[in-house]
mmCIF file of C-alpha atoms and ligand atoms in Angstrom:
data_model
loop_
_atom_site.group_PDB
_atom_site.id
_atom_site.type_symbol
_atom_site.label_atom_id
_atom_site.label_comp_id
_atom_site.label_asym_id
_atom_site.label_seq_id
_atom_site.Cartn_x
_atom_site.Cartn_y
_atom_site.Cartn_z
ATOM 1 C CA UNK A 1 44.768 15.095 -48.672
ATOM 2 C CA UNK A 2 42.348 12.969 -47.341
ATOM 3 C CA UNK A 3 44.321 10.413 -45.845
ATOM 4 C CA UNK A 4 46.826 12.809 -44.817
ATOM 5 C CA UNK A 5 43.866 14.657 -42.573
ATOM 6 C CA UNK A 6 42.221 11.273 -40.876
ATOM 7 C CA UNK A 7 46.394 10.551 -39.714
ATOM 8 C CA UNK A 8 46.866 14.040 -38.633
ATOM 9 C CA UNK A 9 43.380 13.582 -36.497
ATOM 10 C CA UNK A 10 44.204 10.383 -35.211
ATOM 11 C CA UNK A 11 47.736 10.993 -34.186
ATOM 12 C CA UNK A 12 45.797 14.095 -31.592
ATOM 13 C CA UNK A 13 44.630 11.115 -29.362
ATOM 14 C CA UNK A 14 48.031 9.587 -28.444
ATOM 15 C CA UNK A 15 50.056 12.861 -28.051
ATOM 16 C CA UNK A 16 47.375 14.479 -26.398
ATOM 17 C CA UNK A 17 47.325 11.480 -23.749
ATOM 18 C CA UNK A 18 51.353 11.877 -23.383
ATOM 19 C CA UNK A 19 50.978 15.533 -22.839
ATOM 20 C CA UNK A 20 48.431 14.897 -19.500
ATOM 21 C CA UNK A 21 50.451 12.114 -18.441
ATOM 22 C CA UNK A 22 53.237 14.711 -17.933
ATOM 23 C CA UNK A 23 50.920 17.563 -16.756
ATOM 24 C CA UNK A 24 52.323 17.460 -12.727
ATOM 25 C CA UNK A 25 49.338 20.887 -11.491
ATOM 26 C CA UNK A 26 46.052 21.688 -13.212
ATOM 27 C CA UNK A 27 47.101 24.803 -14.657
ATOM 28 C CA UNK A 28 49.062 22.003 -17.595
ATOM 29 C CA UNK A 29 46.064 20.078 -17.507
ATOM 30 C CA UNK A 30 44.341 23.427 -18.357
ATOM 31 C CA UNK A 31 47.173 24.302 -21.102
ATOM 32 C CA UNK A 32 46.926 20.829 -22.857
ATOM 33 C CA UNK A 33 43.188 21.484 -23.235
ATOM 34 C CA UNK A 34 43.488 24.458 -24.826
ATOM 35 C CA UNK A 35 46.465 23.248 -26.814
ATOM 36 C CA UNK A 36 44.582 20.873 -28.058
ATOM 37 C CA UNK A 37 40.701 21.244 -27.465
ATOM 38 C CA UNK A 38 40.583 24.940 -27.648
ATOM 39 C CA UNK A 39 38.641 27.340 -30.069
ATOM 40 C CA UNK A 40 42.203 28.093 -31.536
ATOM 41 C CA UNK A 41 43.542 24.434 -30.797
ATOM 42 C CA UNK A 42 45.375 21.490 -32.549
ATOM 43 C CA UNK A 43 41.947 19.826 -33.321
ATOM 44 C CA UNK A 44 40.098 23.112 -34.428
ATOM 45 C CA UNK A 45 42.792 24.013 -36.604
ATOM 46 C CA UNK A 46 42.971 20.350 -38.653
ATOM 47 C CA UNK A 47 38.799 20.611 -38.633
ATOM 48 C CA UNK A 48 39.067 23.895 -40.229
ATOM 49 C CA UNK A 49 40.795 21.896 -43.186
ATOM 50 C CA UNK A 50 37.760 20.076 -44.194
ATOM 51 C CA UNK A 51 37.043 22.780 -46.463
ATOM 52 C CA UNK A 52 39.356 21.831 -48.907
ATOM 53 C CA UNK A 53 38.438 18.252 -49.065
ATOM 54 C CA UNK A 54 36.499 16.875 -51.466
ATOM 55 C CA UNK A 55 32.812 17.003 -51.059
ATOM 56 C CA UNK A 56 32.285 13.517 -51.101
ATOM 57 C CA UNK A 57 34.963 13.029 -48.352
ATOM 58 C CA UNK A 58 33.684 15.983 -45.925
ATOM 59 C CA UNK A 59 30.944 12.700 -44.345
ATOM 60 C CA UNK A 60 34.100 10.506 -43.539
ATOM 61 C CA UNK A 61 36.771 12.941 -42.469
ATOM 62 C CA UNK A 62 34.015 14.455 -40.005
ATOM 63 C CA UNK A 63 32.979 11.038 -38.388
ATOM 64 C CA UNK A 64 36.837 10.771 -37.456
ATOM 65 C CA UNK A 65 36.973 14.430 -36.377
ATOM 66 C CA UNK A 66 34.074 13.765 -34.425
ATOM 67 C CA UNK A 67 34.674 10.530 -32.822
ATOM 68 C CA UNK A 68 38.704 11.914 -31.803
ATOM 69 C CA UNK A 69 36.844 14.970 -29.956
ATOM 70 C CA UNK A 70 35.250 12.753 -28.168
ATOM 71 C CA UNK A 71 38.162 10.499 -27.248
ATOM 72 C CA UNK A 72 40.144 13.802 -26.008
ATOM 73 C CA UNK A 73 37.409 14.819 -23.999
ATOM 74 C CA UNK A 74 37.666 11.472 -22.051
ATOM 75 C CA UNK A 75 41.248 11.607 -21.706
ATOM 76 C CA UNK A 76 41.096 15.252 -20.443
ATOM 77 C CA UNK A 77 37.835 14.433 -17.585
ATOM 78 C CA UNK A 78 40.143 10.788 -16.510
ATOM 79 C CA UNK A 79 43.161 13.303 -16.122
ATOM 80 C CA UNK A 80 41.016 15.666 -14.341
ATOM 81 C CA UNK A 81 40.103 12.805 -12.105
ATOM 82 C CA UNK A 82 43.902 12.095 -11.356
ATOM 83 C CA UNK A 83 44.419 15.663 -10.277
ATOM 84 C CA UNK A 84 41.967 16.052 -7.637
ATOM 85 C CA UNK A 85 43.633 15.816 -4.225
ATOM 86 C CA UNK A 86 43.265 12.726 -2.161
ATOM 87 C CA UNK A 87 43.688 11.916 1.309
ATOM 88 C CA UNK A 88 46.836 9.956 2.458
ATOM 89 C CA UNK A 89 46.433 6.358 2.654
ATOM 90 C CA UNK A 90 43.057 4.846 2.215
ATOM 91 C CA UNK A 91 40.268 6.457 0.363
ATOM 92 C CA UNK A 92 37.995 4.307 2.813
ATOM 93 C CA UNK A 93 36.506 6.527 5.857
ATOM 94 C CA UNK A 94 35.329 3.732 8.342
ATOM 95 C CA UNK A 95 34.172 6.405 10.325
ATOM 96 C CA UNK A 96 31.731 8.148 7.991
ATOM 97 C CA UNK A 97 27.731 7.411 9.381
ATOM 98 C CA UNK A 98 26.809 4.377 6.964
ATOM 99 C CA UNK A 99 23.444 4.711 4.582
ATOM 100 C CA UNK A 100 20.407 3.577 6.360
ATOM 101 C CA UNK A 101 18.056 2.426 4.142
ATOM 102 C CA UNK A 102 14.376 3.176 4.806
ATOM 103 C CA UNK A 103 13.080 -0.394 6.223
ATOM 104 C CA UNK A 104 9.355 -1.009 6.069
ATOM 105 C CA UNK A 105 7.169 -2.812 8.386
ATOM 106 C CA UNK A 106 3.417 -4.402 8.597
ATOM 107 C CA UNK A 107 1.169 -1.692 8.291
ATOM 108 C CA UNK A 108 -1.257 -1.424 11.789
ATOM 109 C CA UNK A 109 -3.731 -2.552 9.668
ATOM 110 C CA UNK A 110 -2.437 -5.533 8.107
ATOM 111 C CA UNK A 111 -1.144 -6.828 11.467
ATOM 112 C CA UNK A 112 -4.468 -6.872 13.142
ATOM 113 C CA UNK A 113 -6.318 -8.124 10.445
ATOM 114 C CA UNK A 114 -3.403 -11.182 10.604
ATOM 115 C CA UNK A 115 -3.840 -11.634 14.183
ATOM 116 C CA UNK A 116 -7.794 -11.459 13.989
ATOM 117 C CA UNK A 117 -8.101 -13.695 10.775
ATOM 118 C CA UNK A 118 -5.331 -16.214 12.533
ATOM 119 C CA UNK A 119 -7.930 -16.847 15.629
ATOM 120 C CA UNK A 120 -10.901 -17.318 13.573
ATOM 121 C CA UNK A 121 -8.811 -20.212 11.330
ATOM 122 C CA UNK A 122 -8.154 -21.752 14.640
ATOM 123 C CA UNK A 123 -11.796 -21.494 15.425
ATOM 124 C CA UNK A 124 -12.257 -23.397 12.486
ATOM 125 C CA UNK A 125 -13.031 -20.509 9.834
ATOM 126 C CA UNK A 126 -11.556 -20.777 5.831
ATOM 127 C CA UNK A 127 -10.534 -17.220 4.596
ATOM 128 C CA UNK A 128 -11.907 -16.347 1.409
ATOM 129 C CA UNK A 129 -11.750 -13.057 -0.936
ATOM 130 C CA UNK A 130 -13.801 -12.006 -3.619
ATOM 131 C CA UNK A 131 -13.804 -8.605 -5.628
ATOM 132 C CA UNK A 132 -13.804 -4.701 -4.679
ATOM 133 C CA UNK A 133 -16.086 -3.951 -7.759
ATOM 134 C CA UNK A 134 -19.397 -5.879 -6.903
ATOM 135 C CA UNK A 135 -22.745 -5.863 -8.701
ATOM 136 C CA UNK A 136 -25.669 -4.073 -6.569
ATOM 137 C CA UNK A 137 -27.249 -7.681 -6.494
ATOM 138 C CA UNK A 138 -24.212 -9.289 -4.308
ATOM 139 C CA UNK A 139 -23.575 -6.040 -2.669
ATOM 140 C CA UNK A 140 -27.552 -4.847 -1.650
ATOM 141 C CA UNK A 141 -30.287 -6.545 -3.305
ATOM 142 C CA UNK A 142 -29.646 -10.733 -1.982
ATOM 143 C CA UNK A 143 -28.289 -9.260 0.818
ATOM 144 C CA UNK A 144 -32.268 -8.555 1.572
ATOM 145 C CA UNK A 145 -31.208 -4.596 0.626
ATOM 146 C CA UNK A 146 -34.036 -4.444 -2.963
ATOM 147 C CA UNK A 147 -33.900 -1.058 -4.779
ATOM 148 C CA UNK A 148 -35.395 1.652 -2.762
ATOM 149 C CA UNK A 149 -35.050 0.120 0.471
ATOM 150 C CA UNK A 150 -34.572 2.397 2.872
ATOM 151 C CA UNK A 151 -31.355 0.997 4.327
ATOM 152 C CA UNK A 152 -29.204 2.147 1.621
ATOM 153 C CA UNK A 153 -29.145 5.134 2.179
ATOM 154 C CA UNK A 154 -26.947 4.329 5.227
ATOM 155 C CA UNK A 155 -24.162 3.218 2.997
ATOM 156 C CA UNK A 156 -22.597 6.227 0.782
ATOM 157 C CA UNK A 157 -21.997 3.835 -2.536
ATOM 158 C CA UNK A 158 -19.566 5.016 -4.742
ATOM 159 C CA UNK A 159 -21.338 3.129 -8.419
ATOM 160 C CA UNK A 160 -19.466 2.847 -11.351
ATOM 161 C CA UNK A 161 -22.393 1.954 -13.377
ATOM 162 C CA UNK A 162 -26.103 1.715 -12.474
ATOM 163 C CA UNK A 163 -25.468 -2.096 -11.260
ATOM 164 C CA UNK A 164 -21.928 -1.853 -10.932
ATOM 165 C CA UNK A 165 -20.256 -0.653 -8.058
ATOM 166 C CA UNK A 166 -17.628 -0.426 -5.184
ATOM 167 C CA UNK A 167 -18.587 -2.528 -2.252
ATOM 168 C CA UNK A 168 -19.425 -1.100 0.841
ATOM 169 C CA UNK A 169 -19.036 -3.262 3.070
ATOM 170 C CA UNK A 170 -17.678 -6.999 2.890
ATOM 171 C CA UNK A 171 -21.538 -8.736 3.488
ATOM 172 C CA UNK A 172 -21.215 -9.739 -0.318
ATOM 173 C CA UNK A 173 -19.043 -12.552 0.380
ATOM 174 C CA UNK A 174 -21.566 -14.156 2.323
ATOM 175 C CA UNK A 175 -23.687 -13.987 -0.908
ATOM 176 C CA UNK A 176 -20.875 -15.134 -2.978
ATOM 177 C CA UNK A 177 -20.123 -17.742 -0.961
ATOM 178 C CA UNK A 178 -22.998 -19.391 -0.676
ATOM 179 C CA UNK A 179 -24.119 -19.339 -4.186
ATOM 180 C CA UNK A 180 -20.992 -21.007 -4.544
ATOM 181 C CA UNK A 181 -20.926 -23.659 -2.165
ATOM 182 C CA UNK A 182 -23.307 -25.529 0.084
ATOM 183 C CA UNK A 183 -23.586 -25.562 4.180
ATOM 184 C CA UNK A 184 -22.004 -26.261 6.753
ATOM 185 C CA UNK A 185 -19.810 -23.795 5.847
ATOM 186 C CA UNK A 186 -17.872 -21.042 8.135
ATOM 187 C CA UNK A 187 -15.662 -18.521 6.544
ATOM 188 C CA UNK A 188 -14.053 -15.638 7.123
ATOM 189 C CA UNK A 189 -13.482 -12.807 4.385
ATOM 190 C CA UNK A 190 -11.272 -10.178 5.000
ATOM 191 C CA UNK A 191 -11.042 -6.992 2.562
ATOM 192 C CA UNK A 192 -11.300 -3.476 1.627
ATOM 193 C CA UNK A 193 -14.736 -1.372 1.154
ATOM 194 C CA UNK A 194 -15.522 1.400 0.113
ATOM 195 C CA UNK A 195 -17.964 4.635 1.009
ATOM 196 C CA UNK A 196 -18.756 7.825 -0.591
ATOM 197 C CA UNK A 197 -17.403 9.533 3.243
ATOM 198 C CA UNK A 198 -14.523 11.216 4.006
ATOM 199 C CA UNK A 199 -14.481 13.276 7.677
ATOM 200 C CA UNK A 200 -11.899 12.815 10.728
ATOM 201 C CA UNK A 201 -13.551 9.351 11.728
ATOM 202 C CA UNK A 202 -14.081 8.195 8.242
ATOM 203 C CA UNK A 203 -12.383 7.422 4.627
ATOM 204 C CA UNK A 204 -13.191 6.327 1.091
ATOM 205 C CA UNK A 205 -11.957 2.758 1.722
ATOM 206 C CA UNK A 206 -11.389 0.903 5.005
ATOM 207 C CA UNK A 207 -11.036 -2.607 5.804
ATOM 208 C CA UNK A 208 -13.501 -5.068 6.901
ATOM 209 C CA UNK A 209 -13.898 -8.505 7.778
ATOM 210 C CA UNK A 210 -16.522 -10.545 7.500
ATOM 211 C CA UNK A 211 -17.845 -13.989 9.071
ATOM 212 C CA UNK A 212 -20.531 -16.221 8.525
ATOM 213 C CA UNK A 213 -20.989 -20.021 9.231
ATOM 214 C CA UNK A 214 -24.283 -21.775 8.219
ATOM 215 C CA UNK A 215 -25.063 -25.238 9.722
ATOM 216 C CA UNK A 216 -27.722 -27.120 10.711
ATOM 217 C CA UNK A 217 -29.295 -25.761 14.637
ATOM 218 C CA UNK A 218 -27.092 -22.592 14.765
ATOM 219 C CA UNK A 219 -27.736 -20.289 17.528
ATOM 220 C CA UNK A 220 -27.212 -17.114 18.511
ATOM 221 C CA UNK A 221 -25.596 -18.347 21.572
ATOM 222 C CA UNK A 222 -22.705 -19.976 19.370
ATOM 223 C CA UNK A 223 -22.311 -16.099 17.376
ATOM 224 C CA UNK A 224 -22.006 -14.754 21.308
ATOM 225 C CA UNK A 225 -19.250 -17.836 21.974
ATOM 226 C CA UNK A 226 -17.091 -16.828 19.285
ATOM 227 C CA UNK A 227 -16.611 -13.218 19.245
ATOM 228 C CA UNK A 228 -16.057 -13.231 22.708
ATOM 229 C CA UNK A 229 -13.936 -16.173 21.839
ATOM 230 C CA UNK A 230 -12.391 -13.834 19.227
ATOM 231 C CA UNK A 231 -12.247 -10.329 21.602
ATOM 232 C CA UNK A 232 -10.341 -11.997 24.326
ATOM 233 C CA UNK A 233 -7.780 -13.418 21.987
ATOM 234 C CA UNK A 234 -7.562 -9.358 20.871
ATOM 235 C CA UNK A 235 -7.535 -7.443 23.845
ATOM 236 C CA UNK A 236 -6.925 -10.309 26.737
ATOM 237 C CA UNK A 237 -9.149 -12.902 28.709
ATOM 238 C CA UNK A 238 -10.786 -9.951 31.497
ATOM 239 C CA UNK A 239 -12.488 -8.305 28.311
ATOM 240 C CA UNK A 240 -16.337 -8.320 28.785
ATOM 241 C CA UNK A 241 -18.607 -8.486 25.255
ATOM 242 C CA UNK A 242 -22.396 -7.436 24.978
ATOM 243 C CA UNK A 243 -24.883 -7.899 22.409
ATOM 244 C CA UNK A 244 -27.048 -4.839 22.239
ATOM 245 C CA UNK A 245 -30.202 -5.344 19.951
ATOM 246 C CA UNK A 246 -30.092 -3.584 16.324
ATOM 247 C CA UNK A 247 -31.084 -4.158 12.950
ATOM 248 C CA UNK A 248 -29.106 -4.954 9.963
ATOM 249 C CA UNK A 249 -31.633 -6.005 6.536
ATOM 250 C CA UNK A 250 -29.350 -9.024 6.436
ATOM 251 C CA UNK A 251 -29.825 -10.272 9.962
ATOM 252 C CA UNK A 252 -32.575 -11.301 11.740
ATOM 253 C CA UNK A 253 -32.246 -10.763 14.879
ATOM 254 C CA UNK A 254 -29.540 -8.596 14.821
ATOM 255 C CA UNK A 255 -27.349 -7.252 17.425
ATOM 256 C CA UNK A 256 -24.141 -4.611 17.732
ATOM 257 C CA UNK A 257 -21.333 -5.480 19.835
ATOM 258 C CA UNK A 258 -19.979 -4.042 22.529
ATOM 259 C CA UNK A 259 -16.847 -4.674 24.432
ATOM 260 C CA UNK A 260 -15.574 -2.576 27.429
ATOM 261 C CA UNK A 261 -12.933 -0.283 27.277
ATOM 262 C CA UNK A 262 -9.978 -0.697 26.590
ATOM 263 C CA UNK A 263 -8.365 2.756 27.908
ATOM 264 C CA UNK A 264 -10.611 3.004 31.335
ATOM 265 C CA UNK A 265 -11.048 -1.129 31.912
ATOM 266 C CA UNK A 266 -15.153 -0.655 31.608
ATOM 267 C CA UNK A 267 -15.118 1.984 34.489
ATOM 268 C CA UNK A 268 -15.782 5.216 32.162
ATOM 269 C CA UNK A 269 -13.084 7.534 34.493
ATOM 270 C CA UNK A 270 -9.506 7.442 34.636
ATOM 271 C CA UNK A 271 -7.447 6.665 37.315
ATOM 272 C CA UNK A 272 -6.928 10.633 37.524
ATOM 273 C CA UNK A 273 -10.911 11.066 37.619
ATOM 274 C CA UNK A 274 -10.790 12.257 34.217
ATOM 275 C CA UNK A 275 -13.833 11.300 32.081
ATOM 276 C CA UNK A 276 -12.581 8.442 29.490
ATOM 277 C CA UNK A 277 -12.518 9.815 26.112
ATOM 278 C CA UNK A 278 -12.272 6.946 24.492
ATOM 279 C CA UNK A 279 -15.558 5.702 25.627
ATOM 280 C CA UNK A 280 -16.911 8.983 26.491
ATOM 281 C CA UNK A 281 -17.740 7.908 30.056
ATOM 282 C CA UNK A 282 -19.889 4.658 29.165
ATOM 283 C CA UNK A 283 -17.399 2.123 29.850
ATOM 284 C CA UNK A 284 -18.329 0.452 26.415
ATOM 285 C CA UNK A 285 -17.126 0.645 22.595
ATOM 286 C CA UNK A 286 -19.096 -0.902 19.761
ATOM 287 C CA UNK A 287 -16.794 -2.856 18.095
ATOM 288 C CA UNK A 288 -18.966 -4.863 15.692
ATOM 289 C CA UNK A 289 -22.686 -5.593 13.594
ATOM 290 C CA UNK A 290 -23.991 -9.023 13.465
ATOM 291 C CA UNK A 291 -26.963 -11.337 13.690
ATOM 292 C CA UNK A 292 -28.885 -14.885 12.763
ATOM 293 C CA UNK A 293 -28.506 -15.253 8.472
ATOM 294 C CA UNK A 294 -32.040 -14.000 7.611
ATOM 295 C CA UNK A 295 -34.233 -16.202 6.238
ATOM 296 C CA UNK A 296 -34.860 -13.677 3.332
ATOM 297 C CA UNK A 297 -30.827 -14.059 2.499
ATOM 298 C CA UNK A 298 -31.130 -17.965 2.124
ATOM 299 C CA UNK A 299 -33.985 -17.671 -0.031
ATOM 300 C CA UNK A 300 -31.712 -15.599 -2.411
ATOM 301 C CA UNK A 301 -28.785 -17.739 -2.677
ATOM 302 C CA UNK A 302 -31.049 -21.369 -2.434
ATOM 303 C CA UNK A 303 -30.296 -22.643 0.882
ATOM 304 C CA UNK A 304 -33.265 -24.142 2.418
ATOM 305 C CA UNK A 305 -33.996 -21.676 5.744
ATOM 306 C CA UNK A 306 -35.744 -24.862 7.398
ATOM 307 C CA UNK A 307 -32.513 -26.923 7.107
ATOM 308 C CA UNK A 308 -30.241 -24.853 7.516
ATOM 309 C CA UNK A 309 -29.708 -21.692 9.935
ATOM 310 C CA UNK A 310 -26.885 -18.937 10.224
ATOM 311 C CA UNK A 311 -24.931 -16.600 11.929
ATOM 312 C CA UNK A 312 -23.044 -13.874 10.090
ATOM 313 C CA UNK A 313 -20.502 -10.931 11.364
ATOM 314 C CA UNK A 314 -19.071 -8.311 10.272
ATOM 315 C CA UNK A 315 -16.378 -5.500 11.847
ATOM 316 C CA UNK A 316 -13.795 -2.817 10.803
ATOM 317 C CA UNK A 317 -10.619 -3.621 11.052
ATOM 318 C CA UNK A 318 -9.103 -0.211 11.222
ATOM 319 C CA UNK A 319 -11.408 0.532 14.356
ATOM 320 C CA UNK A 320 -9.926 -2.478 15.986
ATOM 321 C CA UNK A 321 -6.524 -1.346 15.141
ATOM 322 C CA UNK A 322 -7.313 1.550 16.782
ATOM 323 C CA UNK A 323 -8.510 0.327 20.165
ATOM 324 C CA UNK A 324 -5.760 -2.037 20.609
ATOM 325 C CA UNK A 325 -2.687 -0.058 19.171
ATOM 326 C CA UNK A 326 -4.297 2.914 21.045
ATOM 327 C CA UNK A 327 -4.118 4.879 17.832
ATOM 328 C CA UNK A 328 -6.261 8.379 18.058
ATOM 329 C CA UNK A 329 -6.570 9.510 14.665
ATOM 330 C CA UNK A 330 -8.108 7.582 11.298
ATOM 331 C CA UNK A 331 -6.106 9.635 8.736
ATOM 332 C CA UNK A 332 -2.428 8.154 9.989
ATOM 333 C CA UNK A 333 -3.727 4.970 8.825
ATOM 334 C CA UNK A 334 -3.671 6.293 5.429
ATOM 335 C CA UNK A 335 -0.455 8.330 5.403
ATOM 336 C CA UNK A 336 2.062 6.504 3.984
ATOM 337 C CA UNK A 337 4.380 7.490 7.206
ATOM 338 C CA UNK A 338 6.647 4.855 7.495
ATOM 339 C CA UNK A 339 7.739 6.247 11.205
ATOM 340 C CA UNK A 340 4.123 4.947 11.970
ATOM 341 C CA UNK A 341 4.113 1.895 10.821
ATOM 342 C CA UNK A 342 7.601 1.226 12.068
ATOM 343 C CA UNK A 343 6.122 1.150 15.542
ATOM 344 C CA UNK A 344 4.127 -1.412 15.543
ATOM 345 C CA UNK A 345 7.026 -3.937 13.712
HETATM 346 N N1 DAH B 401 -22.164 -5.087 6.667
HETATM 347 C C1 DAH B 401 -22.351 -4.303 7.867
HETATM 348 C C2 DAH B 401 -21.697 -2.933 7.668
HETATM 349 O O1 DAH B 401 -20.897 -2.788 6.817
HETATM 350 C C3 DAH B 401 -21.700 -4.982 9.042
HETATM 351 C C4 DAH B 401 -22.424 -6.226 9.402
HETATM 352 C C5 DAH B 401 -23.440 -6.207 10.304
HETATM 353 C C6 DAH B 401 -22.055 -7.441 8.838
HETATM 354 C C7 DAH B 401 -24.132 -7.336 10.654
HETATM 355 C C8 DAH B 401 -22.715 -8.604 9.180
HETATM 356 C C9 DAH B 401 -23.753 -8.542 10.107
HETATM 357 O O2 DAH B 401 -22.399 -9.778 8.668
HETATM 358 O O3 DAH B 401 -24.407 -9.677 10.442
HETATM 359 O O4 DAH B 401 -22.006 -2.040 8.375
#
C-alpha cells in the first residue's frame, strides 16, 4: 500500500513534465495544472489516500507527497516561462537606454580641505588628527580657557560627561601635539567640530583646520607670510589678506583675517552697481582666527615660553568652500545630494 502510493506519487513528476512539453497555447498549460495540481487533481486525489496508510507511514508518504508538489510546481512556472511570447530574433534590445549607475564624487568639502592641507605640506606643515570626543582640559582649560572663563560661553559645547565632550573647535591638537612632541614643530590638523548651533549659517559639526608651528624667534610677520602664502594658492596671486586685531584666550596677540572679496574683487559693488552681498559692501570677508602661541598655552603643555615662541591658526573649511565654489547656502553641504557634489568632480 505503501510502496504502491510513494510510485504512484513519483510517477506524477515525469508524466506531468510530458504533458507541458506537448501543451502548444496556455489554455493546456492551464488544463495540465488542473489535471494534475488542482483541488480535484491527480496529486490531490493520491494525497487523499494517506488515510488508509498506516500511522506510522503517514510521516514518509507525506515528505514524498510534499517534495513531488513542489517539483510540479517548478515544472508548471519553467513551462509558463516557455509560453510567454518573445520577440523574433534576439532577446537583446541594443537600443534600450543602458542603467546609469549613481557615480559619486569628492564632496566640496573634502576637496578644499585637500587642496588647502596640500599647500601647507608644501609649506613644510605634517598633518596630524586626533579625536572628536576630547576632554575639557585639551579642548578649554590648557588651551588658557579654565572653568568659568568667560570665553566659553562663545562656543555652544555639546558634553557628554562633565569632562568629556565633543570638540569645538580643532585648537586641541595644538595641545595634543605638543604634549606629545617637542619644538620646532609645524603641523597642520584638519577635522570635524562640533557646536551646540544649528541656524541657516551654522550646523552641529563643521570642519576645521588647524595650524601651529613653534620654533625658536617666531614672528608674527612669518603667521602673515603664510596665510597669505596659503590664500593666494586658494583664490589666486591678486588676493589681498589683512590682520585685524582680536582676541582669542589662546593667542596673544591675536588677530582675524581678512581677505577681499571674492565676488566684487575688494570693491564692495558689482559691476551692475549692485551692493555686493557677499561682503555686504565692505570689500572684505573674514576668513580666519589666529595669533602668537600664548605664553599661558606653553606653560600648560611644558614648553619653555623663553625658548621657544609660536604661531597658531585656525579656519573653517566649509566657509572657504563656500567663497571659492561660490556656494550660497550652509545646509547643501550637509544634504547628501549627490547632484551637488557631482559639480565640483
Ligand atoms: N579655535 C578658534 C575657533 O574655533 C579658531 C582659532 C583662532 C584657532 C585663533 C587658532 C587661533 O589656532 O590662533 O573659533
Amino acid at each position: 500500500m505503501k510502496r504502491e502510493l510513494v510510485a504512484q506519487l513519483e510517477r506524477l513528476v515525469p508524466r506531468f513534465d510530458e504533458m507541458l512539453a506537448q501543451a502548444a497555447a496556455p489554455e493546456e498549460l492551464e488544463a495540465a495544472r488542473v489535471a494534475f495540481l488542482g483541488r480535484k487533481g491527480e496529486l490531490a486525489a493520491l494525497m487523499a489516500r494517506m488515510g488508509e496508510l498506516a500511522v506510522d507511514d503517514r510521516p514518509e508518504v507525506g515528505r514524498v507527497a510534499n517534495a513531488v508538489k513542489a517539483k510540479l510546481t517548478e515544472l508548471w512556472q519553467q513551462a509558463q516561462q516557455r509560453m510567454l511570447p518573445r520577440p523574433e530574433g534576439a532577446y537583446f534590445d541594443a537600443g534600450e537606454p543602458g542603467w546609469v549607475p549613481d557615480v559619486g564624487a569628492l564632496h566640496p568639502t573634502t576637496l578644499i580641505q585637500q587642496e588647502i592641507c596640500a599647500v601647507l605640506q608644501r609649506l613644510g606643515f605634517e598633518t596630524v588628527s586626533g579625536p572628536e570626543v576630547e576632554t575639557d582640559f585639551h579642548n578649554f582649560e590648557a588651551l588658557n580657557l579654565p572653568p568659568g572663563h568667560p570665553a566659553r560661553d562663545m562656543q555652544d559645547t555639546l558634553y557628554i560627561t562633565e569632562r568629556i565632550l565633543l570638540r569645538t573647535h580643532t585648537s586641541p591638537m595644538q595641545v595634543r601635539t605638543m604634549l606629545a612632541r617637542r619644538p620646532p614643530l609645524a603641523i597642520i590638523a584638519p577635522g570635524k567640530v562640533y557646536r551646540r548651533d544649528s541656524d541657516l549659517t551654522h550646523t552641529p559639526m563643521f570642519h576645521q583646520i588647524e595650524g601651529l608651528l613653534v620654533d625658536r624667534h617666531v614672528t608674527m610677520a612669518q603667521l602673515r607670510g603664510v596665510l597669505t602664502a596659503l590664500v593666494q594658492a586658494i583664490f589666486g596671486p591678486s588676493t589681498r589678506v589683512r590682520f585685524r586685531p582680536s582676541f582669542f584666550p589662546f593667542t596673544e596677540p591675536s588677530a582675524e583675517v581678512d581677505m577681499s572679496c571674492v565676488l566684487c574683487t575688494g570693491r564692495g559693488v558689482l559691476e551692475s552697481g549692485e551692493l555686493c552681498r557677499v561682503c555686504k559692501g565692505t570689500g572684505w570677508v573674514e576668513i580666519l582666527g589666529c595669533g602668537m602661541v600664548d605664553p599661558a598655552v606653553f606653560a600648560q603643555v611644558g614648553i619653555d615660553a623663553a625658548v621657544w615662541s609660536g604661531f597658531a591658526f585656525g579656519l573653517g573649511v566649509e566657509r572657504i568652500a563656500m567663497l571659492k565654489y561660490g556656494i550660497g547656502d550652509l545646509r547643501l553641504f550637509f544634504e547628501n545630494d549627490t547632484r551637488f557634489v557631482r559639480q565640483f568632480a
